[in-house]
């Protein structure tokens, strides 16, 4: 999964007068967030390739299970980064002097934008699959729907200050995670399934419970980042890494306790422990991405970061490529090695698409004079 243009906003950042830090490029993007997003794109791509093309008899083997476990981390990364970018938007409007209600309006506008993209995405998939596609596919709650719906509810956090959002959104994320098993236990049969899919935890959809907790945690993390000064970022990331390890180990420990506070809970569906574990992994990834872009690769080109700058486009195109009818004869027919090769090819294609998108104006300026039609010169006779 933004991925998405919604996490590609160029947030205003603090820049030292003496030199530009490596984790900010010339367009003021926080490159460690782009790298984190790009890593999520890469593991999402390989996970979807294995899910679509692996033979059924190999789906209990180690390579497939590892692929799906890694791919399952992608949505959590995308949602946390969506929350971080949303917090940048809220903080930016606050610094520009906008009032609370005006900031709330801008946040709701972002939610509407994502909802529009979500339904356009489903419409495109439905049209490309017609006549095999069912009309209910138009209302499938995918990750873009989850982002739009969650942000529409969490947009109220814009009325608070950036400092307040650090603790309020952290508490809100915890509350959503804790409530998820309780929501699963309720009877939602009175609601149409197309509506309940937005609320009720499901293996088939991205419901508000528990996925929206990652956006709330992202709002908290992003607000903390905006409060940190440039000279404090190294220490901030050190504490972030420690917090990530603590969440990972703590979530694992409490998930293995033989008793539960809930009458019914499924670890892979609605467990708060799984949310805590994934959050710890995401924070560790962000901390690693900061160190990697700050002290290793710097501002040099990175294919991982490149994917992160066009995550929405890559997500949109690869879903049709991997799950559409284009390679239908290969679906559920490849072995592990062939799936690995196919995943590498898809990743390379998406990197190429990302480069084409970022350099489209240059490519267009180069091609247009060569492709434009020129009428032959008429030669007059003697």
Short mmCIF file of C-alpha atoms in Angstrom, two decimals:
data_model
loop_
_atom_site.label_atom_id
_atom_site.label_comp_id
_atom_site.label_asym_id
_atom_site.label_seq_id
_atom_site.Cartn_x
_atom_site.Cartn_y
_atom_site.Cartn_z
CA UNK A 1 0.00 0.00 0.00
CA UNK A 2 0.52 5.97 0.41
CA UNK A 3 0.80 3.70 -0.88
CA UNK A 4 -0.05 6.94 -2.02
CA UNK A 5 0.20 10.58 -3.21
CA UNK A 6 -1.24 11.59 0.11
CA UNK A 7 2.07 10.70 1.72
CA UNK A 8 4.02 12.46 -0.98
CA UNK A 9 3.26 15.99 0.23
CA UNK A 10 6.37 18.10 0.60
CA UNK A 11 6.25 19.10 4.26
CA UNK A 12 7.94 22.25 5.44
CA UNK A 13 11.02 21.29 7.44
CA UNK A 14 13.65 22.97 9.54
CA UNK A 15 16.93 23.39 7.65
CA UNK A 16 20.20 24.50 9.16
CA UNK A 17 21.69 27.68 7.74
CA UNK A 18 25.16 26.19 7.47
CA UNK A 19 24.35 23.06 5.48
CA UNK A 20 21.47 20.98 4.30
CA UNK A 21 21.24 17.71 6.27
CA UNK A 22 21.37 14.54 4.24
CA UNK A 23 17.87 13.47 5.26
CA UNK A 24 16.38 16.40 3.36
CA UNK A 25 16.75 16.67 -0.38
CA UNK A 26 16.73 19.74 -2.57
CA UNK A 27 12.92 19.82 -2.69
CA UNK A 28 12.63 19.77 1.13
CA UNK A 29 11.37 16.20 1.29
CA UNK A 30 12.23 14.15 4.34
CA UNK A 31 14.12 11.47 2.48
CA UNK A 32 14.09 8.95 5.33
CA UNK A 33 10.30 8.91 5.11
CA UNK A 34 10.51 8.39 1.34
CA UNK A 35 12.94 5.52 1.94
CA UNK A 36 10.61 3.95 4.52
CA UNK A 37 7.71 4.24 2.10
CA UNK A 38 9.78 2.77 -0.72
CA UNK A 39 10.76 -0.20 1.42
CA UNK A 40 7.09 -0.79 2.17
CA UNK A 41 6.35 -0.64 -1.57
CA UNK A 42 9.05 -3.24 -2.30
CA UNK A 43 7.82 -5.76 0.27
CA UNK A 44 4.24 -5.13 -0.84
CA UNK A 45 5.16 -5.88 -4.46
CA UNK A 46 6.83 -9.18 -3.70
CA UNK A 47 4.00 -10.18 -1.35
CA UNK A 48 1.36 -9.56 -4.01
CA UNK A 49 3.35 -11.41 -6.67
CA UNK A 50 3.66 -14.50 -4.47
CA UNK A 51 0.00 -14.24 -3.46
CA UNK A 52 -1.18 -14.09 -7.06
CA UNK A 53 1.18 -16.51 -8.83
CA UNK A 54 2.38 -19.11 -6.28
CA UNK A 55 1.06 -22.66 -6.71
CA UNK A 56 -1.52 -23.73 -4.16
CA UNK A 57 0.58 -26.67 -2.94
CA UNK A 58 3.41 -24.26 -2.01
CA UNK A 59 1.32 -21.95 0.14
CA UNK A 60 2.20 -23.71 3.37
CA UNK A 61 5.95 -23.65 2.70
CA UNK A 62 8.43 -21.32 4.34
CA UNK A 63 9.16 -19.02 1.34
CA UNK A 64 5.48 -18.25 0.76
CA UNK A 65 4.73 -17.71 4.45
CA UNK A 66 7.78 -15.45 4.83
CA UNK A 67 6.73 -13.51 1.74
CA UNK A 68 3.23 -12.95 3.08
CA UNK A 69 4.47 -12.03 6.55
CA UNK A 70 6.80 -9.39 5.10
CA UNK A 71 4.13 -8.17 2.71
CA UNK A 72 1.68 -7.85 5.58
CA UNK A 73 3.90 -5.21 7.19
CA UNK A 74 3.49 -2.92 4.18
CA UNK A 75 -0.02 -1.62 5.01
CA UNK A 76 1.05 -0.75 8.56
CA UNK A 77 3.99 1.27 7.21
CA UNK A 78 1.79 3.07 4.68
CA UNK A 79 -0.83 3.96 7.29
CA UNK A 80 1.70 5.23 9.84
CA UNK A 81 3.35 7.36 7.14
CA UNK A 82 -0.08 8.64 6.11
CA UNK A 83 -0.63 9.77 9.69
CA UNK A 84 2.81 11.40 9.77
CA UNK A 85 2.13 13.35 6.59
CA UNK A 86 -1.29 14.37 7.87
CA UNK A 87 0.34 15.70 11.03
CA UNK A 88 2.71 17.75 8.85
CA UNK A 89 -0.31 19.21 7.07
CA UNK A 90 -1.99 20.10 10.36
CA UNK A 91 1.18 21.59 11.82
CA UNK A 92 1.88 23.54 8.64
CA UNK A 93 -1.57 25.13 8.68
CA UNK A 94 -1.13 25.94 12.36
CA UNK A 95 2.19 27.70 11.68
CA UNK A 96 0.56 29.64 8.85
CA UNK A 97 -1.92 31.06 11.33
CA UNK A 98 -5.05 29.15 10.36
CA UNK A 99 -7.66 28.69 13.08
CA UNK A 100 -8.76 25.29 14.44
CA UNK A 101 -11.88 25.00 12.26
CA UNK A 102 -9.96 25.96 9.15
CA UNK A 103 -7.32 23.32 9.93
CA UNK A 104 -10.11 20.79 10.40
CA UNK A 105 -11.48 21.73 6.98
CA UNK A 106 -8.13 21.10 5.29
CA UNK A 107 -7.85 17.69 6.98
CA UNK A 108 -11.37 16.79 5.82
CA UNK A 109 -10.44 17.90 2.31
CA UNK A 110 -7.56 15.43 2.37
CA UNK A 111 -9.98 12.69 3.42
CA UNK A 112 -12.28 13.56 0.53
CA UNK A 113 -9.35 13.44 -1.88
CA UNK A 114 -8.43 9.95 -0.73
CA UNK A 115 -12.04 8.77 -0.91
CA UNK A 116 -12.22 10.02 -4.50
CA UNK A 117 -9.05 8.15 -5.40
CA UNK A 118 -10.34 5.01 -3.70
CA UNK A 119 -13.54 4.88 -5.74
CA UNK A 120 -11.77 5.79 -8.98
CA UNK A 121 -9.35 2.96 -8.29
CA UNK A 122 -12.15 0.45 -7.73
CA UNK A 123 -13.98 1.70 -10.84
CA UNK A 124 -10.89 1.25 -13.00
CA UNK A 125 -10.35 -2.30 -11.72
CA UNK A 126 -14.02 -3.12 -12.29
CA UNK A 127 -13.99 -1.80 -15.86
CA UNK A 128 -10.77 -3.63 -16.75
CA UNK A 129 -12.20 -6.90 -15.38
CA UNK A 130 -15.63 -6.53 -16.99
CA UNK A 131 -17.70 -8.68 -17.61
CA UNK A 132 -16.17 -11.06 -15.05
CA UNK A 133 -16.26 -8.40 -12.32
CA UNK A 134 -19.23 -8.19 -9.93
CA UNK A 135 -20.87 -4.87 -9.04
CA UNK A 136 -20.03 -5.45 -5.38
CA UNK A 137 -16.34 -5.09 -6.27
CA UNK A 138 -16.97 -1.36 -6.62
CA UNK A 139 -17.59 -1.15 -2.87
CA UNK A 140 -14.66 -3.20 -1.68
CA UNK A 141 -12.95 -1.48 1.25
CA UNK A 142 -9.31 -1.30 0.22
CA UNK A 143 -6.49 0.54 1.93
CA UNK A 144 -7.32 3.83 0.18
CA UNK A 145 -10.90 3.59 1.48
CA UNK A 146 -9.53 2.95 4.96
CA UNK A 147 -7.27 6.00 4.71
CA UNK A 148 -10.08 8.26 3.55
CA UNK A 149 -12.58 7.04 6.14
CA UNK A 150 -10.11 7.07 9.03
CA UNK A 151 -8.83 10.54 8.21
CA UNK A 152 -12.38 11.87 7.98
CA UNK A 153 -12.88 10.76 11.60
CA UNK A 154 -9.41 11.65 12.86
CA UNK A 155 -9.44 15.06 11.16
CA UNK A 156 -10.88 16.53 14.36
CA UNK A 157 -7.37 16.27 15.81
CA UNK A 158 -6.51 19.31 13.70
CA UNK A 159 -8.26 21.59 16.18
CA UNK A 160 -5.59 20.79 18.78
CA UNK A 161 -2.04 22.09 18.82
CA UNK A 162 0.86 20.01 17.55
CA UNK A 163 2.10 19.42 21.10
CA UNK A 164 -1.34 18.23 22.20
CA UNK A 165 -1.61 15.85 19.24
CA UNK A 166 1.49 13.94 20.36
CA UNK A 167 -0.22 12.52 23.44
CA UNK A 168 -3.87 12.68 22.29
CA UNK A 169 -3.27 10.73 19.07
CA UNK A 170 -1.11 8.17 20.86
CA UNK A 171 -3.95 7.59 23.32
CA UNK A 172 -6.47 7.48 20.47
CA UNK A 173 -4.40 4.89 18.59
CA UNK A 174 -4.22 2.73 21.70
CA UNK A 175 -7.97 3.07 22.24
CA UNK A 176 -8.73 1.93 18.67
CA UNK A 177 -6.42 -1.07 19.03
CA UNK A 178 -7.88 -2.03 22.43
CA UNK A 179 -11.46 -1.73 21.18
CA UNK A 180 -10.93 -3.88 18.07
CA UNK A 181 -11.70 -7.30 19.66
CA UNK A 182 -14.80 -5.79 21.29
CA UNK A 183 -16.04 -4.49 17.94
CA UNK A 184 -15.51 -7.94 16.43
CA UNK A 185 -17.67 -9.49 19.13
CA UNK A 186 -20.69 -7.29 18.37
CA UNK A 187 -23.49 -8.30 16.02
CA UNK A 188 -23.26 -6.20 12.87
CA UNK A 189 -25.70 -8.23 10.75
CA UNK A 190 -28.20 -5.34 10.80
CA UNK A 191 -25.85 -3.26 8.65
CA UNK A 192 -25.29 -3.86 4.92
CA UNK A 193 -21.93 -5.61 4.46
CA UNK A 194 -20.64 -2.76 2.28
CA UNK A 195 -21.01 -0.44 5.29
CA UNK A 196 -19.97 -2.76 8.12
CA UNK A 197 -16.77 -3.49 6.19
CA UNK A 198 -15.62 0.02 7.11
CA UNK A 199 -15.85 -0.77 10.84
CA UNK A 200 -15.62 -4.50 11.59
CA UNK A 201 -12.21 -6.22 11.58
CA UNK A 202 -11.93 -8.57 8.62
CA UNK A 203 -9.32 -10.62 6.79
CA UNK A 204 -10.80 -9.39 3.50
CA UNK A 205 -10.99 -5.63 4.11
CA UNK A 206 -9.11 -2.74 5.70
CA UNK A 207 -11.56 -1.73 8.40
CA UNK A 208 -11.27 1.22 10.79
CA UNK A 209 -10.73 -1.29 13.60
CA UNK A 210 -7.84 -1.96 14.00
CA UNK A 211 -6.10 -0.36 10.97
CA UNK A 212 -6.93 3.25 11.82
CA UNK A 213 -4.84 2.92 14.96
CA UNK A 214 -1.73 3.10 12.76
CA UNK A 215 -2.87 6.45 11.32
CA UNK A 216 -3.48 7.78 14.84
CA UNK A 217 -0.03 6.62 15.94
CA UNK A 218 1.40 8.23 12.81
CA UNK A 219 -0.26 11.51 13.76
CA UNK A 220 1.46 11.29 17.14
CA UNK A 221 4.86 10.40 15.67
CA UNK A 222 4.67 13.08 12.98
CA UNK A 223 3.71 15.74 15.51
CA UNK A 224 6.72 14.76 17.63
CA UNK A 225 8.98 15.00 14.56
CA UNK A 226 7.72 18.51 13.82
CA UNK A 227 8.49 19.57 17.39
CA UNK A 228 12.06 18.23 17.22
CA UNK A 229 14.80 20.64 16.17
CA UNK A 230 17.36 19.53 13.55
CA UNK A 231 20.10 19.12 16.15
CA UNK A 232 17.78 16.88 18.18
CA UNK A 233 16.90 14.46 15.39
CA UNK A 234 19.76 12.04 16.05
CA UNK A 235 18.77 11.66 19.68
CA UNK A 236 15.10 11.55 18.70
CA UNK A 237 15.75 8.58 16.42
CA UNK A 238 17.81 6.82 19.07
CA UNK A 239 14.90 7.01 21.47
CA UNK A 240 12.61 5.97 18.64
CA UNK A 241 14.66 2.82 18.05
CA UNK A 242 14.55 1.97 21.76
CA UNK A 243 10.79 2.53 21.79
CA UNK A 244 10.43 0.30 18.72
CA UNK A 245 12.33 -2.54 20.39
CA UNK A 246 10.28 -2.11 23.57
CA UNK A 247 7.00 -2.25 21.64
CA UNK A 248 8.12 -5.25 19.63
CA UNK A 249 9.27 -7.27 22.63
CA UNK A 250 6.43 -6.10 24.87
CA UNK A 251 3.79 -6.93 22.28
CA UNK A 252 5.32 -10.35 21.74
CA UNK A 253 5.45 -11.06 25.47
CA UNK A 254 1.88 -10.06 26.26
CA UNK A 255 0.54 -11.83 23.17
CA UNK A 256 1.96 -15.11 24.51
CA UNK A 257 0.27 -14.84 27.91
CA UNK A 258 -2.08 -17.86 28.19
CA UNK A 259 -5.11 -15.80 29.28
CA UNK A 260 -6.90 -12.86 27.69
CA UNK A 261 -8.97 -9.91 28.85
CA UNK A 262 -11.29 -10.43 25.89
CA UNK A 263 -13.96 -13.13 25.62
CA UNK A 264 -12.89 -13.64 22.00
CA UNK A 265 -9.87 -12.38 20.11
CA UNK A 266 -7.93 -13.50 17.04
CA UNK A 267 -4.25 -12.60 16.99
CA UNK A 268 -3.93 -12.11 13.22
CA UNK A 269 -7.23 -10.24 12.94
CA UNK A 270 -7.89 -7.86 15.84
CA UNK A 271 -5.31 -8.41 18.57
CA UNK A 272 -3.90 -5.24 20.16
CA UNK A 273 -0.71 -7.23 20.65
CA UNK A 274 -0.25 -7.56 16.89
CA UNK A 275 -0.82 -3.82 16.47
CA UNK A 276 1.86 -3.10 19.08
CA UNK A 277 4.31 -5.51 17.41
CA UNK A 278 3.76 -4.01 13.95
CA UNK A 279 4.04 -0.49 15.34
CA UNK A 280 7.37 -1.41 16.90
CA UNK A 281 8.60 -2.76 13.56
CA UNK A 282 7.47 0.40 11.74
CA UNK A 283 9.25 2.67 14.22
CA UNK A 284 12.41 0.58 13.90
CA UNK A 285 12.17 0.84 10.12
CA UNK A 286 11.81 4.63 10.27
CA UNK A 287 14.78 4.87 12.65
CA UNK A 288 16.89 2.68 10.36
CA UNK A 289 15.83 4.71 7.32
CA UNK A 290 16.94 7.90 9.06
CA UNK A 291 20.37 6.46 9.87
CA UNK A 292 20.72 4.99 6.38
CA UNK A 293 19.84 8.21 4.55
CA UNK A 294 21.65 10.49 6.97
CA UNK A 295 24.96 8.68 7.32
CA UNK A 296 25.19 6.12 4.48
CA UNK A 297 23.60 7.00 1.16
CA UNK A 298 22.98 10.67 1.87
CA UNK A 299 21.34 12.46 -1.05
CA UNK A 300 22.56 9.99 -3.69
CA UNK A 301 19.97 8.23 -5.80
CA UNK A 302 18.31 5.17 -4.25
CA UNK A 303 15.88 2.87 -6.02
CA UNK A 304 14.12 2.23 -2.71
CA UNK A 305 13.59 5.91 -2.10
CA UNK A 306 12.59 6.37 -5.72
CA UNK A 307 9.72 3.93 -5.26
CA UNK A 308 8.64 5.87 -2.19
CA UNK A 309 8.24 9.13 -4.11
CA UNK A 310 5.56 7.67 -6.42
CA UNK A 311 3.93 5.11 -4.16
CA UNK A 312 0.36 5.82 -5.28
CA UNK A 313 1.17 5.39 -8.97
CA UNK A 314 3.11 2.19 -8.29
CA UNK A 315 0.30 0.81 -6.13
CA UNK A 316 -2.34 1.65 -8.73
CA UNK A 317 -0.48 0.12 -11.68
CA UNK A 318 0.89 -2.99 -10.03
CA UNK A 319 -2.51 -4.11 -8.70
CA UNK A 320 -3.84 -4.26 -12.25
CA UNK A 321 -0.63 -5.88 -13.49
CA UNK A 322 -0.45 -8.56 -10.78
CA UNK A 323 -4.14 -9.28 -10.16
CA UNK A 324 -5.63 -8.31 -13.50
CA UNK A 325 -6.20 -10.54 -16.51
CA UNK A 326 -2.87 -9.67 -18.16
CA UNK A 327 -1.02 -12.78 -16.96
CA UNK A 328 -4.00 -14.97 -16.15
CA UNK A 329 -2.38 -18.16 -17.45
CA UNK A 330 0.37 -17.84 -14.83
CA UNK A 331 -1.92 -17.33 -11.84
CA UNK A 332 -1.24 -19.93 -9.12
CA UNK A 333 1.13 -21.76 -11.48
CA UNK A 334 4.66 -20.68 -10.45
CA UNK A 335 7.10 -22.26 -8.01
CA UNK A 336 8.97 -20.30 -5.36
CA UNK A 337 11.99 -19.55 -7.56
CA UNK A 338 9.82 -18.41 -10.43
CA UNK A 339 7.78 -16.20 -8.07
CA UNK A 340 10.99 -14.66 -6.77
CA UNK A 341 12.12 -13.90 -10.32
CA UNK A 342 8.69 -12.49 -11.20
CA UNK A 343 8.78 -10.29 -8.09
CA UNK A 344 12.19 -8.93 -9.10
CA UNK A 345 10.89 -8.17 -12.60
CA UNK A 346 7.81 -6.38 -11.23
CA UNK A 347 9.96 -4.31 -8.86
CA UNK A 348 12.26 -3.31 -11.73
CA UNK A 349 9.27 -2.38 -13.87
CA UNK A 350 7.84 -0.24 -11.08
CA UNK A 351 11.19 1.50 -10.54
CA UNK A 352 11.23 2.26 -14.25
CA UNK A 353 7.67 3.57 -14.07
CA UNK A 354 8.59 5.74 -11.11
CA UNK A 355 11.59 7.19 -12.97
CA UNK A 356 9.42 7.83 -16.01
CA UNK A 357 6.88 9.66 -13.84
CA UNK A 358 9.49 11.81 -12.16
CA UNK A 359 11.24 12.66 -15.44
CA UNK A 360 8.17 12.78 -17.64
CA UNK A 361 8.64 16.41 -18.67
CA UNK A 362 12.21 15.74 -19.79
CA UNK A 363 11.17 12.60 -21.66
CA UNK A 364 8.25 14.41 -23.25
CA UNK A 365 10.44 17.31 -24.39
CA UNK A 366 12.84 14.81 -25.94
CA UNK A 367 10.22 12.70 -27.72
CA UNK A 368 7.77 15.30 -28.98
CA UNK A 369 10.01 16.83 -31.67
CA UNK A 370 10.90 13.36 -32.91
CA UNK A 371 7.35 12.03 -32.97
CA UNK A 372 5.59 15.10 -34.30
CA UNK A 373 4.32 14.84 -37.86
CA UNK A 374 6.00 16.94 -40.48
CA UNK A 375 4.45 17.29 -43.90
CA UNK A 376 6.87 16.53 -46.75
CA UNK A 377 8.37 19.49 -48.48
CA UNK A 378 6.95 20.14 -51.89
CA UNK A 379 9.53 20.47 -54.63
CA UNK A 380 8.42 22.63 -57.50
CA UNK A 381 9.18 21.47 -61.02
CA UNK A 382 11.30 23.38 -63.56
#
